[in-house]
Amino acid sequence: MRDLTILTIESAINGLSKKEFSSQELTQSFIDKIIQKKNLNCFITETFDVAIKMAKRSDEKIKKRNYGALEGIPIAMKDLFCTKNVRTTAGSKILENFVPHYDSTVSQNLWNNGAVMLGKSNLDEFAMGSANTTSFFGNVINLKKISAGFISKPYIFNNSLGKGAIIRVVLSGEVIPYISKVIEQAPMPKMPHIKYKWNETKVNCEIIDECE
C-alpha cells in the first residue's frame, strides 16, 4: 500500500482533489505512524479522535468542492499555540494542565483553511531553544542525530520503582528522557559495565567512563 505519510503538502492536496485517497485515509496513515514512532516523544498531547472528526468534515467539503487551502491536510500543531478545549503547555510545568477556551489567531486561521490537527507537538520550554532538549515532558529523540553517530552505544535503564521513568544514557555524557514525562525521580539502577554519577535534582546523568 502507498505510504501517504511521505507526500508533500502539494502532493497530498492534489491527491485529495483527485480523490486518489480521502482525508480520513491520509489522517489515519499519520496516526498509525505517530503510534509506531511514539518512542520519539514528538507529541505532548495526541488528538486522534479530533483529527478523524476534522478529516470527515474535510472530506465532505472536498466532495462539494467548497474547501480551504489546506483542506484535509493533517498537521502537528506546535504546543505553543492555544487550541480551544485542547491542553496547551508550551512545554512547561507551569502550564501542564492549561486548557484554553479559545484558539490563537494562528490556530484559527489553520482551521478556517481546513487543516486537521493530529496533536500538540513537543518543544523546548516556552520555545526558548532549538534542539528540543528543555521540555518538561522530555526530549524529542532526533533520529538524524543518532544515525550521524552523535549518539552511540545506548543503554536503557528501567526505573526500579516502576514509575515509567526510562532514561537512555549515551557515552557522550548526554541523557535523553525516553518517555513523554518522568513521573518521579528514582535511584539510578546499577549497571556493571558503566560508571556514572546521578544528579538527584535533575533528569541528568554524567558518564564518568566506560568499563571494559
mmCIF file of the C-alpha atoms, coordinates in Angstrom:
data_MODEL
# 
_entry.id   MODEL 
# 
loop_
_atom_site.group_PDB 
_atom_site.id 
_atom_site.type_symbol 
_atom_site.label_atom_id 
_atom_site.label_alt_id 
_atom_site.label_comp_id 
_atom_site.label_asym_id 
_atom_site.label_entity_id 
_atom_site.label_seq_id 
_atom_site.pdbx_PDB_ins_code 
_atom_site.Cartn_x 
_atom_site.Cartn_y 
_atom_site.Cartn_z 
_atom_site.occupancy 
_atom_site.B_iso_or_equiv 
_atom_site.pdbx_formal_charge 
_atom_site.auth_seq_id 
_atom_site.auth_comp_id 
_atom_site.auth_asym_id 
_atom_site.auth_atom_id 
_atom_site.pdbx_PDB_model_num 
ATOM 1   C CA . MET A 1 1   ? 0.000   0.000  0.000  1.00 0.00 ? 1   MET A CA 1 
ATOM 2   C CA . ARG A 1 2   ? 1.197   3.506  -0.808 1.00 0.00 ? 2   ARG A CA 1 
ATOM 3   C CA . ASP A 1 3   ? 2.820   5.361  2.093  1.00 0.00 ? 3   ASP A CA 1 
ATOM 4   C CA . LEU A 1 4   ? 0.789   8.561  2.300  1.00 0.00 ? 4   LEU A CA 1 
ATOM 5   C CA . THR A 1 5   ? 2.992   9.996  5.049  1.00 0.00 ? 5   THR A CA 1 
ATOM 6   C CA . ILE A 1 6   ? 5.849   10.736 2.644  1.00 0.00 ? 6   ILE A CA 1 
ATOM 7   C CA . LEU A 1 7   ? 3.775   13.032 0.435  1.00 0.00 ? 7   LEU A CA 1 
ATOM 8   C CA . THR A 1 8   ? 4.493   16.740 0.295  1.00 0.00 ? 8   THR A CA 1 
ATOM 9   C CA . ILE A 1 9   ? 1.618   19.066 1.180  1.00 0.00 ? 9   ILE A CA 1 
ATOM 10  C CA . GLU A 1 10  ? 1.233   19.917 -2.516 1.00 0.00 ? 10  GLU A CA 1 
ATOM 11  C CA . SER A 1 11  ? 1.086   16.231 -3.496 1.00 0.00 ? 11  SER A CA 1 
ATOM 12  C CA . ALA A 1 12  ? -1.405  15.493 -0.724 1.00 0.00 ? 12  ALA A CA 1 
ATOM 13  C CA . ILE A 1 13  ? -3.659  18.375 -1.810 1.00 0.00 ? 13  ILE A CA 1 
ATOM 14  C CA . ASN A 1 14  ? -3.558  17.128 -5.415 1.00 0.00 ? 14  ASN A CA 1 
ATOM 15  C CA . GLY A 1 15  ? -4.337  13.578 -4.306 1.00 0.00 ? 15  GLY A CA 1 
ATOM 16  C CA . LEU A 1 16  ? -7.281  14.736 -2.224 1.00 0.00 ? 16  LEU A CA 1 
ATOM 17  C CA . SER A 1 17  ? -8.722  16.889 -5.009 1.00 0.00 ? 17  SER A CA 1 
ATOM 18  C CA . LYS A 1 18  ? -8.402  13.973 -7.489 1.00 0.00 ? 18  LYS A CA 1 
ATOM 19  C CA . LYS A 1 19  ? -9.977  11.619 -4.909 1.00 0.00 ? 19  LYS A CA 1 
ATOM 20  C CA . GLU A 1 20  ? -6.985  9.272  -5.009 1.00 0.00 ? 20  GLU A CA 1 
ATOM 21  C CA . PHE A 1 21  ? -7.470  8.975  -1.244 1.00 0.00 ? 21  PHE A CA 1 
ATOM 22  C CA . SER A 1 22  ? -9.598  10.645 1.398  1.00 0.00 ? 22  SER A CA 1 
ATOM 23  C CA . SER A 1 23  ? -8.556  12.937 4.214  1.00 0.00 ? 23  SER A CA 1 
ATOM 24  C CA . GLN A 1 24  ? -9.604  10.200 6.636  1.00 0.00 ? 24  GLN A CA 1 
ATOM 25  C CA . GLU A 1 25  ? -7.197  7.758  4.970  1.00 0.00 ? 25  GLU A CA 1 
ATOM 26  C CA . LEU A 1 26  ? -4.423  10.340 4.917  1.00 0.00 ? 26  LEU A CA 1 
ATOM 27  C CA . THR A 1 27  ? -5.019  11.251 8.559  1.00 0.00 ? 27  THR A CA 1 
ATOM 28  C CA . GLN A 1 28  ? -5.169  7.611  9.667  1.00 0.00 ? 28  GLN A CA 1 
ATOM 29  C CA . SER A 1 29  ? -1.819  6.984  7.946  1.00 0.00 ? 29  SER A CA 1 
ATOM 30  C CA . PHE A 1 30  ? -0.230  9.709  10.056 1.00 0.00 ? 30  PHE A CA 1 
ATOM 31  C CA . ILE A 1 31  ? -1.931  8.468  13.226 1.00 0.00 ? 31  ILE A CA 1 
ATOM 32  C CA . ASP A 1 32  ? -0.551  4.974  12.605 1.00 0.00 ? 32  ASP A CA 1 
ATOM 33  C CA . LYS A 1 33  ? 2.940   6.388  12.040 1.00 0.00 ? 33  LYS A CA 1 
ATOM 34  C CA . ILE A 1 34  ? 2.766   8.501  15.214 1.00 0.00 ? 34  ILE A CA 1 
ATOM 35  C CA . ILE A 1 35  ? 1.753   5.438  17.245 1.00 0.00 ? 35  ILE A CA 1 
ATOM 36  C CA . GLN A 1 36  ? 4.532   3.408  15.632 1.00 0.00 ? 36  GLN A CA 1 
ATOM 37  C CA . LYS A 1 37  ? 7.130   6.095  16.456 1.00 0.00 ? 37  LYS A CA 1 
ATOM 38  C CA . LYS A 1 38  ? 5.739   7.052  19.873 1.00 0.00 ? 38  LYS A CA 1 
ATOM 39  C CA . ASN A 1 39  ? 9.137   6.449  21.486 1.00 0.00 ? 39  ASN A CA 1 
ATOM 40  C CA . LEU A 1 40  ? 10.470  9.551  19.710 1.00 0.00 ? 40  LEU A CA 1 
ATOM 41  C CA . ASN A 1 41  ? 8.347   11.663 22.087 1.00 0.00 ? 41  ASN A CA 1 
ATOM 42  C CA . CYS A 1 42  ? 7.269   14.076 19.346 1.00 0.00 ? 42  CYS A CA 1 
ATOM 43  C CA . PHE A 1 43  ? 3.848   14.867 20.831 1.00 0.00 ? 43  PHE A CA 1 
ATOM 44  C CA . ILE A 1 44  ? 2.832   16.208 24.225 1.00 0.00 ? 44  ILE A CA 1 
ATOM 45  C CA . THR A 1 45  ? -0.882  15.729 23.534 1.00 0.00 ? 45  THR A CA 1 
ATOM 46  C CA . GLU A 1 46  ? -2.373  13.490 20.825 1.00 0.00 ? 46  GLU A CA 1 
ATOM 47  C CA . THR A 1 47  ? -5.800  14.426 19.421 1.00 0.00 ? 47  THR A CA 1 
ATOM 48  C CA . PHE A 1 48  ? -6.576  11.462 17.173 1.00 0.00 ? 48  PHE A CA 1 
ATOM 49  C CA . ASP A 1 49  ? -10.349 11.463 17.763 1.00 0.00 ? 49  ASP A CA 1 
ATOM 50  C CA . VAL A 1 50  ? -10.476 15.180 16.966 1.00 0.00 ? 50  VAL A CA 1 
ATOM 51  C CA . ALA A 1 51  ? -8.343  14.588 13.869 1.00 0.00 ? 51  ALA A CA 1 
ATOM 52  C CA . ILE A 1 52  ? -10.695 11.923 12.477 1.00 0.00 ? 52  ILE A CA 1 
ATOM 53  C CA . LYS A 1 53  ? -13.712 14.199 13.000 1.00 0.00 ? 53  LYS A CA 1 
ATOM 54  C CA . MET A 1 54  ? -11.936 17.087 11.272 1.00 0.00 ? 54  MET A CA 1 
ATOM 55  C CA . ALA A 1 55  ? -10.903 14.791 8.408  1.00 0.00 ? 55  ALA A CA 1 
ATOM 56  C CA . LYS A 1 56  ? -14.505 13.603 7.906  1.00 0.00 ? 56  LYS A CA 1 
ATOM 57  C CA . ARG A 1 57  ? -15.634 17.219 7.768  1.00 0.00 ? 57  ARG A CA 1 
ATOM 58  C CA . SER A 1 58  ? -12.930 17.989 5.205  1.00 0.00 ? 58  SER A CA 1 
ATOM 59  C CA . ASP A 1 59  ? -13.955 15.022 3.034  1.00 0.00 ? 59  ASP A CA 1 
ATOM 60  C CA . GLU A 1 60  ? -17.497 16.407 2.900  1.00 0.00 ? 60  GLU A CA 1 
ATOM 61  C CA . LYS A 1 61  ? -16.209 19.834 1.873  1.00 0.00 ? 61  LYS A CA 1 
ATOM 62  C CA . ILE A 1 62  ? -13.951 18.340 -0.793 1.00 0.00 ? 62  ILE A CA 1 
ATOM 63  C CA . LYS A 1 63  ? -16.930 16.405 -2.209 1.00 0.00 ? 63  LYS A CA 1 
ATOM 64  C CA . LYS A 1 64  ? -18.838 19.666 -2.530 1.00 0.00 ? 64  LYS A CA 1 
ATOM 65  C CA . ARG A 1 65  ? -15.767 21.413 -3.953 1.00 0.00 ? 65  ARG A CA 1 
ATOM 66  C CA . ASN A 1 66  ? -16.052 24.050 -1.265 1.00 0.00 ? 66  ASN A CA 1 
ATOM 67  C CA . TYR A 1 67  ? -12.827 23.861 0.666  1.00 0.00 ? 67  TYR A CA 1 
ATOM 68  C CA . GLY A 1 68  ? -9.880  25.809 2.041  1.00 0.00 ? 68  GLY A CA 1 
ATOM 69  C CA . ALA A 1 69  ? -6.244  25.999 1.011  1.00 0.00 ? 69  ALA A CA 1 
ATOM 70  C CA . LEU A 1 70  ? -5.207  23.245 3.459  1.00 0.00 ? 70  LEU A CA 1 
ATOM 71  C CA . GLU A 1 71  ? -8.431  21.229 3.401  1.00 0.00 ? 71  GLU A CA 1 
ATOM 72  C CA . GLY A 1 72  ? -7.918  17.740 4.793  1.00 0.00 ? 72  GLY A CA 1 
ATOM 73  C CA . ILE A 1 73  ? -4.173  18.130 5.418  1.00 0.00 ? 73  ILE A CA 1 
ATOM 74  C CA . PRO A 1 74  ? -3.058  16.643 8.772  1.00 0.00 ? 74  PRO A CA 1 
ATOM 75  C CA . ILE A 1 75  ? -0.646  18.777 10.783 1.00 0.00 ? 75  ILE A CA 1 
ATOM 76  C CA . ALA A 1 76  ? 1.161   18.691 14.108 1.00 0.00 ? 76  ALA A CA 1 
ATOM 77  C CA . MET A 1 77  ? 0.252   21.880 15.957 1.00 0.00 ? 77  MET A CA 1 
ATOM 78  C CA . LYS A 1 78  ? 3.165   23.258 17.943 1.00 0.00 ? 78  LYS A CA 1 
ATOM 79  C CA . ASP A 1 79  ? 2.165   23.244 21.595 1.00 0.00 ? 79  ASP A CA 1 
ATOM 80  C CA . LEU A 1 80  ? 2.988   26.923 21.817 1.00 0.00 ? 80  LEU A CA 1 
ATOM 81  C CA . PHE A 1 81  ? -0.281  28.000 20.160 1.00 0.00 ? 81  PHE A CA 1 
ATOM 82  C CA . CYS A 1 82  ? -3.568  27.941 22.029 1.00 0.00 ? 82  CYS A CA 1 
ATOM 83  C CA . THR A 1 83  ? -6.116  25.413 20.807 1.00 0.00 ? 83  THR A CA 1 
ATOM 84  C CA . LYS A 1 84  ? -9.670  25.613 22.083 1.00 0.00 ? 84  LYS A CA 1 
ATOM 85  C CA . ASN A 1 85  ? -10.503 22.863 24.603 1.00 0.00 ? 85  ASN A CA 1 
ATOM 86  C CA . VAL A 1 86  ? -7.174  21.132 23.977 1.00 0.00 ? 86  VAL A CA 1 
ATOM 87  C CA . ARG A 1 87  ? -4.338  21.292 26.510 1.00 0.00 ? 87  ARG A CA 1 
ATOM 88  C CA . THR A 1 88  ? -1.651  23.844 25.627 1.00 0.00 ? 88  THR A CA 1 
ATOM 89  C CA . THR A 1 89  ? 1.519   23.606 27.723 1.00 0.00 ? 89  THR A CA 1 
ATOM 90  C CA . ALA A 1 90  ? 4.317   25.421 25.863 1.00 0.00 ? 90  ALA A CA 1 
ATOM 91  C CA . GLY A 1 91  ? 6.455   22.506 27.052 1.00 0.00 ? 91  GLY A CA 1 
ATOM 92  C CA . SER A 1 92  ? 6.344   23.810 30.637 1.00 0.00 ? 92  SER A CA 1 
ATOM 93  C CA . LYS A 1 93  ? 5.315   22.534 34.059 1.00 0.00 ? 93  LYS A CA 1 
ATOM 94  C CA . ILE A 1 94  ? 3.557   25.790 34.926 1.00 0.00 ? 94  ILE A CA 1 
ATOM 95  C CA . LEU A 1 95  ? 1.090   25.257 32.035 1.00 0.00 ? 95  LEU A CA 1 
ATOM 96  C CA . GLU A 1 96  ? 0.929   21.478 32.409 1.00 0.00 ? 96  GLU A CA 1 
ATOM 97  C CA . ASN A 1 97  ? -2.861  21.487 32.878 1.00 0.00 ? 97  ASN A CA 1 
ATOM 98  C CA . PHE A 1 98  ? -3.807  24.657 30.985 1.00 0.00 ? 98  PHE A CA 1 
ATOM 99  C CA . VAL A 1 99  ? -6.776  24.127 28.644 1.00 0.00 ? 99  VAL A CA 1 
ATOM 100 C CA . PRO A 1 100 ? -7.647  27.357 26.786 1.00 0.00 ? 100 PRO A CA 1 
ATOM 101 C CA . HIS A 1 101 ? -11.247 28.228 25.937 1.00 0.00 ? 101 HIS A CA 1 
ATOM 102 C CA . TYR A 1 102 ? -10.165 29.946 22.708 1.00 0.00 ? 102 TYR A CA 1 
ATOM 103 C CA . ASP A 1 103 ? -7.993  29.379 19.639 1.00 0.00 ? 103 ASP A CA 1 
ATOM 104 C CA . SER A 1 104 ? -4.957  31.511 18.879 1.00 0.00 ? 104 SER A CA 1 
ATOM 105 C CA . THR A 1 105 ? -5.092  33.502 15.639 1.00 0.00 ? 105 THR A CA 1 
ATOM 106 C CA . VAL A 1 106 ? -2.584  31.077 14.101 1.00 0.00 ? 106 VAL A CA 1 
ATOM 107 C CA . SER A 1 107 ? -4.711  28.074 15.098 1.00 0.00 ? 107 SER A CA 1 
ATOM 108 C CA . GLN A 1 108 ? -7.974  29.621 13.911 1.00 0.00 ? 108 GLN A CA 1 
ATOM 109 C CA . ASN A 1 109 ? -6.507  30.546 10.528 1.00 0.00 ? 109 ASN A CA 1 
ATOM 110 C CA . LEU A 1 110 ? -5.346  26.950 10.043 1.00 0.00 ? 110 LEU A CA 1 
ATOM 111 C CA . TRP A 1 111 ? -8.766  25.506 10.970 1.00 0.00 ? 111 TRP A CA 1 
ATOM 112 C CA . ASN A 1 112 ? -10.514 28.055 8.735  1.00 0.00 ? 112 ASN A CA 1 
ATOM 113 C CA . ASN A 1 113 ? -8.420  26.733 5.850  1.00 0.00 ? 113 ASN A CA 1 
ATOM 114 C CA . GLY A 1 114 ? -9.218  23.088 6.552  1.00 0.00 ? 114 GLY A CA 1 
ATOM 115 C CA . ALA A 1 115 ? -6.101  21.805 8.379  1.00 0.00 ? 115 ALA A CA 1 
ATOM 116 C CA . VAL A 1 116 ? -6.532  18.686 10.515 1.00 0.00 ? 116 VAL A CA 1 
ATOM 117 C CA . MET A 1 117 ? -4.933  18.607 13.992 1.00 0.00 ? 117 MET A CA 1 
ATOM 118 C CA . LEU A 1 118 ? -3.130  15.359 14.867 1.00 0.00 ? 118 LEU A CA 1 
ATOM 119 C CA . GLY A 1 119 ? -1.975  16.701 18.219 1.00 0.00 ? 119 GLY A CA 1 
ATOM 120 C CA . LYS A 1 120 ? 0.218   19.202 20.026 1.00 0.00 ? 120 LYS A CA 1 
ATOM 121 C CA . SER A 1 121 ? 3.908   18.727 19.262 1.00 0.00 ? 121 SER A CA 1 
ATOM 122 C CA . ASN A 1 122 ? 6.721   18.814 21.799 1.00 0.00 ? 122 ASN A CA 1 
ATOM 123 C CA . LEU A 1 123 ? 9.069   21.797 22.027 1.00 0.00 ? 123 LEU A CA 1 
ATOM 124 C CA . ASP A 1 124 ? 11.684  23.452 24.211 1.00 0.00 ? 124 ASP A CA 1 
ATOM 125 C CA . GLU A 1 125 ? 10.059  25.065 27.241 1.00 0.00 ? 125 GLU A CA 1 
ATOM 126 C CA . PHE A 1 126 ? 8.295   28.258 26.099 1.00 0.00 ? 126 PHE A CA 1 
ATOM 127 C CA . ALA A 1 127 ? 10.091  27.737 22.737 1.00 0.00 ? 127 ALA A CA 1 
ATOM 128 C CA . MET A 1 128 ? 13.324  29.014 24.309 1.00 0.00 ? 128 MET A CA 1 
ATOM 129 C CA . GLY A 1 129 ? 15.737  26.730 22.483 1.00 0.00 ? 129 GLY A CA 1 
ATOM 130 C CA . SER A 1 130 ? 16.326  24.995 19.185 1.00 0.00 ? 130 SER A CA 1 
ATOM 131 C CA . ALA A 1 131 ? 17.162  21.360 19.969 1.00 0.00 ? 131 ALA A CA 1 
ATOM 132 C CA . ASN A 1 132 ? 14.062  20.082 21.834 1.00 0.00 ? 132 ASN A CA 1 
ATOM 133 C CA . THR A 1 133 ? 16.077  19.367 24.972 1.00 0.00 ? 133 THR A CA 1 
ATOM 134 C CA . THR A 1 134 ? 14.408  21.531 27.650 1.00 0.00 ? 134 THR A CA 1 
ATOM 135 C CA . SER A 1 135 ? 10.762  20.419 27.522 1.00 0.00 ? 135 SER A CA 1 
ATOM 136 C CA . PHE A 1 136 ? 9.196   19.490 30.863 1.00 0.00 ? 136 PHE A CA 1 
ATOM 137 C CA . PHE A 1 137 ? 7.746   16.489 29.019 1.00 0.00 ? 137 PHE A CA 1 
ATOM 138 C CA . GLY A 1 138 ? 11.125  15.113 27.959 1.00 0.00 ? 138 GLY A CA 1 
ATOM 139 C CA . ASN A 1 139 ? 13.406  15.473 24.970 1.00 0.00 ? 139 ASN A CA 1 
ATOM 140 C CA . VAL A 1 140 ? 12.414  14.634 21.434 1.00 0.00 ? 140 VAL A CA 1 
ATOM 141 C CA . ILE A 1 141 ? 14.602  11.857 20.025 1.00 0.00 ? 141 ILE A CA 1 
ATOM 142 C CA . ASN A 1 142 ? 16.464  13.063 16.917 1.00 0.00 ? 142 ASN A CA 1 
ATOM 143 C CA . LEU A 1 143 ? 16.973  10.080 14.612 1.00 0.00 ? 143 LEU A CA 1 
ATOM 144 C CA . LYS A 1 144 ? 19.229  12.044 12.285 1.00 0.00 ? 144 LYS A CA 1 
ATOM 145 C CA . LYS A 1 145 ? 21.486  12.861 15.206 1.00 0.00 ? 145 LYS A CA 1 
ATOM 146 C CA . ILE A 1 146 ? 21.573  9.207  16.203 1.00 0.00 ? 146 ILE A CA 1 
ATOM 147 C CA . SER A 1 147 ? 22.298  7.995  12.659 1.00 0.00 ? 147 SER A CA 1 
ATOM 148 C CA . ALA A 1 148 ? 25.040  10.599 12.274 1.00 0.00 ? 148 ALA A CA 1 
ATOM 149 C CA . GLY A 1 149 ? 26.891  8.997  15.173 1.00 0.00 ? 149 GLY A CA 1 
ATOM 150 C CA . PHE A 1 150 ? 26.401  11.683 17.819 1.00 0.00 ? 150 PHE A CA 1 
ATOM 151 C CA . ILE A 1 151 ? 24.689  9.104  19.985 1.00 0.00 ? 151 ILE A CA 1 
ATOM 152 C CA . SER A 1 152 ? 26.421  5.763  20.295 1.00 0.00 ? 152 SER A CA 1 
ATOM 153 C CA . LYS A 1 153 ? 26.089  2.564  22.318 1.00 0.00 ? 153 LYS A CA 1 
ATOM 154 C CA . PRO A 1 154 ? 22.840  3.498  24.103 1.00 0.00 ? 154 PRO A CA 1 
ATOM 155 C CA . TYR A 1 155 ? 21.985  1.784  27.380 1.00 0.00 ? 155 TYR A CA 1 
ATOM 156 C CA . ILE A 1 156 ? 18.389  1.549  28.535 1.00 0.00 ? 156 ILE A CA 1 
ATOM 157 C CA . PHE A 1 157 ? 17.691  1.858  32.261 1.00 0.00 ? 157 PHE A CA 1 
ATOM 158 C CA . ASN A 1 158 ? 14.252  0.986  33.651 1.00 0.00 ? 158 ASN A CA 1 
ATOM 159 C CA . ASN A 1 159 ? 13.012  2.807  36.724 1.00 0.00 ? 159 ASN A CA 1 
ATOM 160 C CA . SER A 1 160 ? 13.209  0.302  39.586 1.00 0.00 ? 160 SER A CA 1 
ATOM 161 C CA . LEU A 1 161 ? 10.059  1.817  41.130 1.00 0.00 ? 161 LEU A CA 1 
ATOM 162 C CA . GLY A 1 162 ? 8.029   1.074  38.027 1.00 0.00 ? 162 GLY A CA 1 
ATOM 163 C CA . LYS A 1 163 ? 7.097   4.735  37.532 1.00 0.00 ? 163 LYS A CA 1 
ATOM 164 C CA . GLY A 1 164 ? 7.937   4.621  33.852 1.00 0.00 ? 164 GLY A CA 1 
ATOM 165 C CA . ALA A 1 165 ? 10.992  6.842  34.028 1.00 0.00 ? 165 ALA A CA 1 
ATOM 166 C CA . ILE A 1 166 ? 13.099  5.306  31.286 1.00 0.00 ? 166 ILE A CA 1 
ATOM 167 C CA . ILE A 1 167 ? 16.355  7.061  30.606 1.00 0.00 ? 167 ILE A CA 1 
ATOM 168 C CA . ARG A 1 168 ? 18.589  6.462  27.632 1.00 0.00 ? 168 ARG A CA 1 
ATOM 169 C CA . VAL A 1 169 ? 22.173  7.046  28.677 1.00 0.00 ? 169 VAL A CA 1 
ATOM 170 C CA . VAL A 1 170 ? 24.756  7.651  25.981 1.00 0.00 ? 170 VAL A CA 1 
ATOM 171 C CA . LEU A 1 171 ? 28.507  7.659  26.219 1.00 0.00 ? 171 LEU A CA 1 
ATOM 172 C CA . SER A 1 172 ? 28.760  11.254 25.087 1.00 0.00 ? 172 SER A CA 1 
ATOM 173 C CA . GLY A 1 173 ? 27.524  12.164 28.570 1.00 0.00 ? 173 GLY A CA 1 
ATOM 174 C CA . GLU A 1 174 ? 24.097  13.117 27.247 1.00 0.00 ? 174 GLU A CA 1 
ATOM 175 C CA . VAL A 1 175 ? 20.850  11.802 28.679 1.00 0.00 ? 175 VAL A CA 1 
ATOM 176 C CA . ILE A 1 176 ? 17.630  11.621 26.703 1.00 0.00 ? 176 ILE A CA 1 
ATOM 177 C CA . PRO A 1 177 ? 14.331  11.034 28.536 1.00 0.00 ? 177 PRO A CA 1 
ATOM 178 C CA . TYR A 1 178 ? 12.731  8.237  26.543 1.00 0.00 ? 178 TYR A CA 1 
ATOM 179 C CA . ILE A 1 179 ? 9.121   8.869  27.512 1.00 0.00 ? 179 ILE A CA 1 
ATOM 180 C CA . SER A 1 180 ? 6.820   11.857 27.479 1.00 0.00 ? 180 SER A CA 1 
ATOM 181 C CA . LYS A 1 181 ? 7.083   12.510 31.197 1.00 0.00 ? 181 LYS A CA 1 
ATOM 182 C CA . VAL A 1 182 ? 9.182   11.369 34.103 1.00 0.00 ? 182 VAL A CA 1 
ATOM 183 C CA . ILE A 1 183 ? 6.625   10.964 36.873 1.00 0.00 ? 183 ILE A CA 1 
ATOM 184 C CA . GLU A 1 184 ? 9.035   10.684 39.802 1.00 0.00 ? 184 GLU A CA 1 
ATOM 185 C CA . GLN A 1 185 ? 12.753  10.625 40.326 1.00 0.00 ? 185 GLN A CA 1 
ATOM 186 C CA . ALA A 1 186 ? 14.140  7.226  41.250 1.00 0.00 ? 186 ALA A CA 1 
ATOM 187 C CA . PRO A 1 187 ? 17.547  5.875  42.183 1.00 0.00 ? 187 PRO A CA 1 
ATOM 188 C CA . MET A 1 188 ? 19.670  5.006  39.160 1.00 0.00 ? 188 MET A CA 1 
ATOM 189 C CA . PRO A 1 189 ? 19.867  1.197  38.908 1.00 0.00 ? 189 PRO A CA 1 
ATOM 190 C CA . LYS A 1 190 ? 23.301  -0.375 38.972 1.00 0.00 ? 190 LYS A CA 1 
ATOM 191 C CA . MET A 1 191 ? 24.900  -1.244 35.649 1.00 0.00 ? 191 MET A CA 1 
ATOM 192 C CA . PRO A 1 192 ? 28.121  -3.284 35.780 1.00 0.00 ? 192 PRO A CA 1 
ATOM 193 C CA . HIS A 1 193 ? 29.595  -2.003 32.541 1.00 0.00 ? 193 HIS A CA 1 
ATOM 194 C CA . ILE A 1 194 ? 29.272  1.725  33.173 1.00 0.00 ? 194 ILE A CA 1 
ATOM 195 C CA . LYS A 1 195 ? 30.462  4.021  35.953 1.00 0.00 ? 195 LYS A CA 1 
ATOM 196 C CA . TYR A 1 196 ? 28.271  7.074  36.434 1.00 0.00 ? 196 TYR A CA 1 
ATOM 197 C CA . LYS A 1 197 ? 27.180  9.697  38.885 1.00 0.00 ? 197 LYS A CA 1 
ATOM 198 C CA . TRP A 1 198 ? 23.494  10.574 39.256 1.00 0.00 ? 198 TRP A CA 1 
ATOM 199 C CA . ASN A 1 199 ? 22.170  14.069 39.817 1.00 0.00 ? 199 ASN A CA 1 
ATOM 200 C CA . GLU A 1 200 ? 19.105  13.647 42.055 1.00 0.00 ? 200 GLU A CA 1 
ATOM 201 C CA . THR A 1 201 ? 17.691  17.113 41.330 1.00 0.00 ? 201 THR A CA 1 
ATOM 202 C CA . LYS A 1 202 ? 17.547  16.798 37.553 1.00 0.00 ? 202 LYS A CA 1 
ATOM 203 C CA . VAL A 1 203 ? 16.916  14.208 34.898 1.00 0.00 ? 203 VAL A CA 1 
ATOM 204 C CA . ASN A 1 204 ? 20.610  14.119 34.183 1.00 0.00 ? 204 ASN A CA 1 
ATOM 205 C CA . CYS A 1 205 ? 23.471  11.684 34.353 1.00 0.00 ? 205 CYS A CA 1 
ATOM 206 C CA . GLU A 1 206 ? 27.136  12.185 33.684 1.00 0.00 ? 206 GLU A CA 1 
ATOM 207 C CA . ILE A 1 207 ? 29.127  9.287  32.278 1.00 0.00 ? 207 ILE A CA 1 
ATOM 208 C CA . ILE A 1 208 ? 32.495  9.050  34.036 1.00 0.00 ? 208 ILE A CA 1 
ATOM 209 C CA . ASP A 1 209 ? 33.917  6.306  31.871 1.00 0.00 ? 209 ASP A CA 1 
ATOM 210 C CA . GLU A 1 210 ? 33.080  3.008  30.214 1.00 0.00 ? 210 GLU A CA 1 
ATOM 211 C CA . CYS A 1 211 ? 34.430  -0.134 31.854 1.00 0.00 ? 211 CYS A CA 1 
ATOM 212 C CA . GLU A 1 212 ? 35.822  -2.919 29.758 1.00 0.00 ? 212 GLU A CA 1 
# 
